[in-house]
Coordinates of C-alpha atoms and ligand atoms in Angstrom, one line a residue:
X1 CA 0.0 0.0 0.0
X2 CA 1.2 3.5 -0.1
X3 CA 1.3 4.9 2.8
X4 CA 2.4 7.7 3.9
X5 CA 5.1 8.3 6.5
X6 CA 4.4 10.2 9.3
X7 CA 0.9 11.6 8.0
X8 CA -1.1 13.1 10.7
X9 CA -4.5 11.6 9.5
X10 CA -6.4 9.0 11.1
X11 CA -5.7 5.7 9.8
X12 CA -9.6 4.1 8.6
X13 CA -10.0 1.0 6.8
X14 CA -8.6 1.7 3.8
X15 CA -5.1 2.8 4.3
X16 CA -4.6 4.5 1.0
X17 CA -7.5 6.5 1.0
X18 CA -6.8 7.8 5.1
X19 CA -3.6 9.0 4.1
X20 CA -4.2 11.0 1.2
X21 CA -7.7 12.7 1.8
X22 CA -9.7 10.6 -0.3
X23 CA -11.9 8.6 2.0
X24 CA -15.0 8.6 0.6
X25 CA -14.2 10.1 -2.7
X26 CA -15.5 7.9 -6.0
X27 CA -12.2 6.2 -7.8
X28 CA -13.4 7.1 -11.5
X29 CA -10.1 5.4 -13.5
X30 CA -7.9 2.4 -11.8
X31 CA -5.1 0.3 -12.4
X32 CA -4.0 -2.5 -10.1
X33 CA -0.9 -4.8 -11.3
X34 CA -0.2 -3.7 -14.5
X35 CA 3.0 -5.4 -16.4
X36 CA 4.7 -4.0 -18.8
X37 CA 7.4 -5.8 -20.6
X38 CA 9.6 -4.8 -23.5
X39 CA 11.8 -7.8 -24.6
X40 CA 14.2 -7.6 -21.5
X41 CA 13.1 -4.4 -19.9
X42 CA 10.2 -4.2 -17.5
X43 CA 8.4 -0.7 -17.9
X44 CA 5.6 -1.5 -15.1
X45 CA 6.2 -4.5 -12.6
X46 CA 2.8 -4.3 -10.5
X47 CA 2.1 -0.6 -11.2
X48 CA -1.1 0.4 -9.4
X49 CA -3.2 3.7 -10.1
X50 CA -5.9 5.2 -9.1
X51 CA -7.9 8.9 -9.9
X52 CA -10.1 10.2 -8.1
X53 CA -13.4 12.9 -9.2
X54 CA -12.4 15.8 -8.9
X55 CA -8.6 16.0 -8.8
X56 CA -5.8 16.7 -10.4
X57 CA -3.2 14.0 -9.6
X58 CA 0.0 14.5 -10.4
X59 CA 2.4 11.5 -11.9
X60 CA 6.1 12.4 -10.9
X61 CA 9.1 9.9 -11.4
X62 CA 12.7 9.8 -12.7
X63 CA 13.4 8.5 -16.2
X64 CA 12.8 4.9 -17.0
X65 CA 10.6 4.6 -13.8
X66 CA 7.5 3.8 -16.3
X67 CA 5.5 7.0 -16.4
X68 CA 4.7 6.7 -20.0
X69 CA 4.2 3.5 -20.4
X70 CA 1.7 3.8 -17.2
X71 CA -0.2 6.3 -19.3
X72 CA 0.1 4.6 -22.4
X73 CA -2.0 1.9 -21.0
X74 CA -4.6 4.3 -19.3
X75 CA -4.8 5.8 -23.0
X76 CA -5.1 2.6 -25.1
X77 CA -1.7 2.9 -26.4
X78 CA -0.4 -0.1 -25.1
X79 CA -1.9 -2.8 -23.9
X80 CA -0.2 -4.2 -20.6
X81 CA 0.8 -7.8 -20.3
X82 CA -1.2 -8.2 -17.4
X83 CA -3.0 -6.4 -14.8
X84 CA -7.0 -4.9 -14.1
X85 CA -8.0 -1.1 -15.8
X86 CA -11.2 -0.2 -13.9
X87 CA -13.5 2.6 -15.2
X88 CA -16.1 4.2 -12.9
X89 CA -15.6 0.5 -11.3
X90 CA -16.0 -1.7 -14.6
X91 CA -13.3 -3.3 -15.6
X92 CA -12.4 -2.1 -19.1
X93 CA -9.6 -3.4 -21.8
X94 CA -8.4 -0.9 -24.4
X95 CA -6.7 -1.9 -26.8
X96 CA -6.5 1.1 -29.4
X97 CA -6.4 4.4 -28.2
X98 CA -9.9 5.2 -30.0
X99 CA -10.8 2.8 -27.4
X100 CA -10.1 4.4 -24.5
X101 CA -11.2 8.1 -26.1
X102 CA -14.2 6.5 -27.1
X103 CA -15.0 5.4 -23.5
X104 CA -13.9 9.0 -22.1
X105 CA -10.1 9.3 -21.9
X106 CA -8.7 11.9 -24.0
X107 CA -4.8 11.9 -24.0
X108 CA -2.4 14.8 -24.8
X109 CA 0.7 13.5 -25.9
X110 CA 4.2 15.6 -24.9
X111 CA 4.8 15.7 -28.8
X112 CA 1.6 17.6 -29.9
X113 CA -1.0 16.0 -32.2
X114 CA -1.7 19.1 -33.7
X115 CA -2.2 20.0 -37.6
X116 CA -0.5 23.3 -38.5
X117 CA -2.1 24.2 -41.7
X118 CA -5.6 23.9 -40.4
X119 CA -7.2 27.0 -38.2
X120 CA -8.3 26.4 -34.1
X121 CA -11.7 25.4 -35.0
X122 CA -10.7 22.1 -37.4
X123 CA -8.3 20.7 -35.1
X124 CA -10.8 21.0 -32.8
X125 CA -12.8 18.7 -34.4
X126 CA -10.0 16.9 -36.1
X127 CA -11.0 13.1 -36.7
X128 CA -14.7 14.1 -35.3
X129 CA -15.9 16.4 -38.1
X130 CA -19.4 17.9 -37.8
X131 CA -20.9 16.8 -40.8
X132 CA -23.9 18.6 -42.7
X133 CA -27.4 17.5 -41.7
X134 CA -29.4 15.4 -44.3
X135 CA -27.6 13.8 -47.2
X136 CA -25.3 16.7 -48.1
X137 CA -23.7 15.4 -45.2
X138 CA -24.4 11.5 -44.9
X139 CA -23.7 11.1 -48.9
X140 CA -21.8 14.1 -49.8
X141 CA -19.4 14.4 -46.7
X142 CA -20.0 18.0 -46.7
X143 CA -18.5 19.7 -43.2
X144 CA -20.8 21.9 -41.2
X145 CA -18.1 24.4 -40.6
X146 CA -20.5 26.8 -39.3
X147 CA -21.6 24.5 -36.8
X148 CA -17.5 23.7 -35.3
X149 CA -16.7 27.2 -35.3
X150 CA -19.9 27.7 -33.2
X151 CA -19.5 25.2 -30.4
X152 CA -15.3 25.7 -31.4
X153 CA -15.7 29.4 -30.0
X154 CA -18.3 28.3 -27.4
X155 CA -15.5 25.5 -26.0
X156 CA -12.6 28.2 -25.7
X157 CA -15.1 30.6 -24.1
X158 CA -15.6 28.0 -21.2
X159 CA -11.9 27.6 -20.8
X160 CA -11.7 30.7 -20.6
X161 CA -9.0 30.6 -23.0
X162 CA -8.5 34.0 -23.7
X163 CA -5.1 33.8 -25.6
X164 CA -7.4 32.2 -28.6
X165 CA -9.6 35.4 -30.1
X166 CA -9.9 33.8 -34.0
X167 CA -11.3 30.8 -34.1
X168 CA -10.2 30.7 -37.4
X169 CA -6.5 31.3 -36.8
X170 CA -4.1 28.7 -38.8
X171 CA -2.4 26.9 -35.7
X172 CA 1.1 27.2 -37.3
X173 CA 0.6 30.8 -36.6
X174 CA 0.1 30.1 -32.6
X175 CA 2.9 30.1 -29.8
X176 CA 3.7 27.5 -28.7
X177 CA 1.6 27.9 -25.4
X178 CA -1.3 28.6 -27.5
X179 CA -0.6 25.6 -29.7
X180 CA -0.7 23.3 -26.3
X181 CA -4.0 25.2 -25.1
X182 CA -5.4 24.1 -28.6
X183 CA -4.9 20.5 -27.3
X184 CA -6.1 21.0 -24.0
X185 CA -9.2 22.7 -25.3
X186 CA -9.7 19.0 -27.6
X187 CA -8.9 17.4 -24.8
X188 CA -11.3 18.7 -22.6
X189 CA -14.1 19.1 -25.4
X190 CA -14.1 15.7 -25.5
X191 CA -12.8 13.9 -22.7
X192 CA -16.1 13.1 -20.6
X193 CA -14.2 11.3 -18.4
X194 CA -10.5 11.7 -17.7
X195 CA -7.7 13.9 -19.1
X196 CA -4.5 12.9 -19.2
X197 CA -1.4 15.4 -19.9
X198 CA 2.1 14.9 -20.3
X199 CA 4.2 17.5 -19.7
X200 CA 1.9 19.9 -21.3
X201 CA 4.5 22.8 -20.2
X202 CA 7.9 21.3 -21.3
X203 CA 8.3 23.4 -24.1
X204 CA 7.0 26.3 -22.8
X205 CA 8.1 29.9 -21.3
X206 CA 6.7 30.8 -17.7
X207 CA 3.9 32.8 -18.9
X208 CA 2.8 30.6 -21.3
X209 CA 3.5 27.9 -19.0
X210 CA 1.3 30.0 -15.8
X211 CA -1.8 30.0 -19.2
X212 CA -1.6 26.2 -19.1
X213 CA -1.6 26.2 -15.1
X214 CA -4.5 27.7 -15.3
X215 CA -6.4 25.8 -17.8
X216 CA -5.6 23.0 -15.8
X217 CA -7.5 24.7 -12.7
X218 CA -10.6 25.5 -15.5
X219 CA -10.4 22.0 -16.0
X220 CA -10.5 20.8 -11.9
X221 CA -13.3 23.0 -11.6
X222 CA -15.5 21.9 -14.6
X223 CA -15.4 18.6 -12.9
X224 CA -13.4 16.7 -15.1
X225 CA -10.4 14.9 -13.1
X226 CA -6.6 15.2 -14.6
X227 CA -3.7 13.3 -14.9
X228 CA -1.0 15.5 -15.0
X229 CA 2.4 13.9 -16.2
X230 CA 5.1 16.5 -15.3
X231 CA 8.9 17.6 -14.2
X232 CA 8.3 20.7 -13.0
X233 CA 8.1 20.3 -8.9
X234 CA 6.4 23.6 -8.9
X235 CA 4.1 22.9 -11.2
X236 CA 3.3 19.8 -9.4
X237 CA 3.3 21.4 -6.3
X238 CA 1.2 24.0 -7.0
X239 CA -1.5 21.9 -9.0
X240 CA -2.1 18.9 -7.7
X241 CA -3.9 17.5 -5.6
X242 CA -2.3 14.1 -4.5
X243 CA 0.6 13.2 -6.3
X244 CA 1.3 9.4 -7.7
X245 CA 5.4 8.6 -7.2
X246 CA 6.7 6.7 -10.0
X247 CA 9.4 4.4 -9.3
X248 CA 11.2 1.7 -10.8
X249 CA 8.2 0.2 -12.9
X250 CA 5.6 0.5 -9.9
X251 CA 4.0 3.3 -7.9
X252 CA 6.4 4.0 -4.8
X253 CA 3.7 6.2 -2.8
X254 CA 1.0 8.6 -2.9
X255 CA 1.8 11.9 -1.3
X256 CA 0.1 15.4 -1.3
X257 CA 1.5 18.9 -1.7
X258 CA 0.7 19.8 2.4
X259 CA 1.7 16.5 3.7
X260 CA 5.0 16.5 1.9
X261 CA 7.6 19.2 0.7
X262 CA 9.0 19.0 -2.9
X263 CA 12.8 17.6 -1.7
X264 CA 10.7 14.9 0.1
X265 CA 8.9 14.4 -2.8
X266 CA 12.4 14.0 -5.0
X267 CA 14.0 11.9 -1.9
X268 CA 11.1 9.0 -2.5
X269 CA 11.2 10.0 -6.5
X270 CA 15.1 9.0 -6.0
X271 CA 15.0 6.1 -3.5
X272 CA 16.9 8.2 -1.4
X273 CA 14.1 8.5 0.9
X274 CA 11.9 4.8 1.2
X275 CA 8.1 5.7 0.4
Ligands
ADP301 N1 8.8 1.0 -26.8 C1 9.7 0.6 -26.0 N2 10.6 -0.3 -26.3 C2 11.6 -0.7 -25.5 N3 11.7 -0.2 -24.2 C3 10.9 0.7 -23.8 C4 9.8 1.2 -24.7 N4 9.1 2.1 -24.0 C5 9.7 2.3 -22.8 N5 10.8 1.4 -22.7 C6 11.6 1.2 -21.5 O1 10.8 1.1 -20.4 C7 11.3 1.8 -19.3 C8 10.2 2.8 -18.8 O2 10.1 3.8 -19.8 P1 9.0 4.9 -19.7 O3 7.7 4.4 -19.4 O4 9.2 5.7 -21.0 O5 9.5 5.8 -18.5 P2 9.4 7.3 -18.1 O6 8.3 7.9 -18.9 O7 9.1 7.3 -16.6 O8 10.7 7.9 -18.4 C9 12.6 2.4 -19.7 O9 13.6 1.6 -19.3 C10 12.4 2.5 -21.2 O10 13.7 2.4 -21.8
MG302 MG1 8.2 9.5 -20.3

């Protein structure tokens, strides 16, 4: 289990959920055991996972401690050897990632799938066009561009995306903060269920970097819980609300930012500290 050192919380039943504030809180997207081997190298050996409603939990971890591969399997992009995904409780197997974004999980990848040439509005809707009503759009394929720009517009709005005025901007002419608040907005459009982000600020400056922060908060608050895959301890620190320790294929511990300070948090990340 992944307790935590020290904590000042009552210990109930359920050890995990005492330490980290979430007693009572409904687990929408699990993982228990996951394997994850390539040839000789084991990504995940018994990774667990859990999100909660409502949070943003943070996944830290060094490099090679499985963080991506975790994700991939959340997201369909792998499928693990062995183990149990649970959503809202029911097991669930994805095995492409139009699985899993079909079933709620919308993923956005460190290397952003976004299409330069087209404006805000069509990558939006990229892969999910809003077709014409009637047979102009059943037989002909016709777009309802009207329509995407609409609920395009209306999408940013409730972001509160401000950095995005023309809808009908090209992306290739967006910074790159603006690019990865594109992505989010997609995300979030259509991710009923979970968002998942890794390292959304990476290539970003601090401003643009403080823009995605606080899409991230828009997202907390419009109820949709986020997996946020990150380096920056600040970031981390300043977002989340429990944070999942990666390390060496499994999850070490489950911490949060008032029960732990950010060199604990690198001491457990490290093995310098045990969990
Ligand atoms: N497609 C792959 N093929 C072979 N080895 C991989 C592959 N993906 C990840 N690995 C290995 O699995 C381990 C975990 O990698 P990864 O999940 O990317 O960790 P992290 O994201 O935490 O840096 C590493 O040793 C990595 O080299
Ligand atoms: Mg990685």
């Amino acid at each position: 289990m992944n307790l935590i050192p020290n904590d000042p919380t009552p210990a109930e039943d359920t050890t995990t959920a005492a330490d980290t504030g979430t007693t009572g809180r409904r687990p929408v997207l699990t993982a228990s055991g996951l394997i994850k081997a390539y040839g000789r190298v084991e990504a995940l050996r018994g990774a667990d996972f859990e999100l909660f409603a409502g949070e943003v939990l943070a996944v830290i971890g060094d490099n090679g401690a499985g963080k991506s591969t975790l994700i991939k399997c959340l997201s369909g992009a792998t499928v693990p050897d062995s183990g149990v995904l649970r959503l809202d409780g029911r097991p669930v197997q994805f095995r492409t990632p139009q699985q899993a974004k079909d079933a709620g999980i919308e993923t956005v990848y460190q290397t952003l799938a976004v299409t330069p040439a087209l404006d805000i509005a069509s990558n939006l809707y990229l892969g999910r066009e809003i077709r014409k009503k009637g047979p102009l759009g059943t037989v002909f394929r016709l777009l309802d561009t009207a329509a995407m720009r609409r609920s395009a517009e209306e999408q940013i709005r409730k972001l509160g995306i401000a950095t995005l005025q023309d809808i009908t901007q090209p992306v290739e002419t967006l910074s790159g903060g603006q690019r990865q608040a594109v992505a989010v907005a997609r995300a979030a459009a259509f991710g009923s269920k979970v968002v998942i982000l890794d390292e959304p600020t990476a290539a970003l400056g601090v401003r643009e970097s403080g823009q995605v922060s606080e899409l991230i908060k828009r997202l907390r608050d419009n109820g949709l819980p986020v997996v946020l895959i990150s380096h920056d301890m600040p970031l981390v620190f300043e977002l989340a609300d429990r944070i999942h320790i990666q390390r060496l294929g499994r999850r070490a511990a489950v911490i949060t930012p008032r029960s732990h300070s950010m060199e604990d948090a690198v001491a457990i990340m490290t093995g310098a500290r045990p969990a």
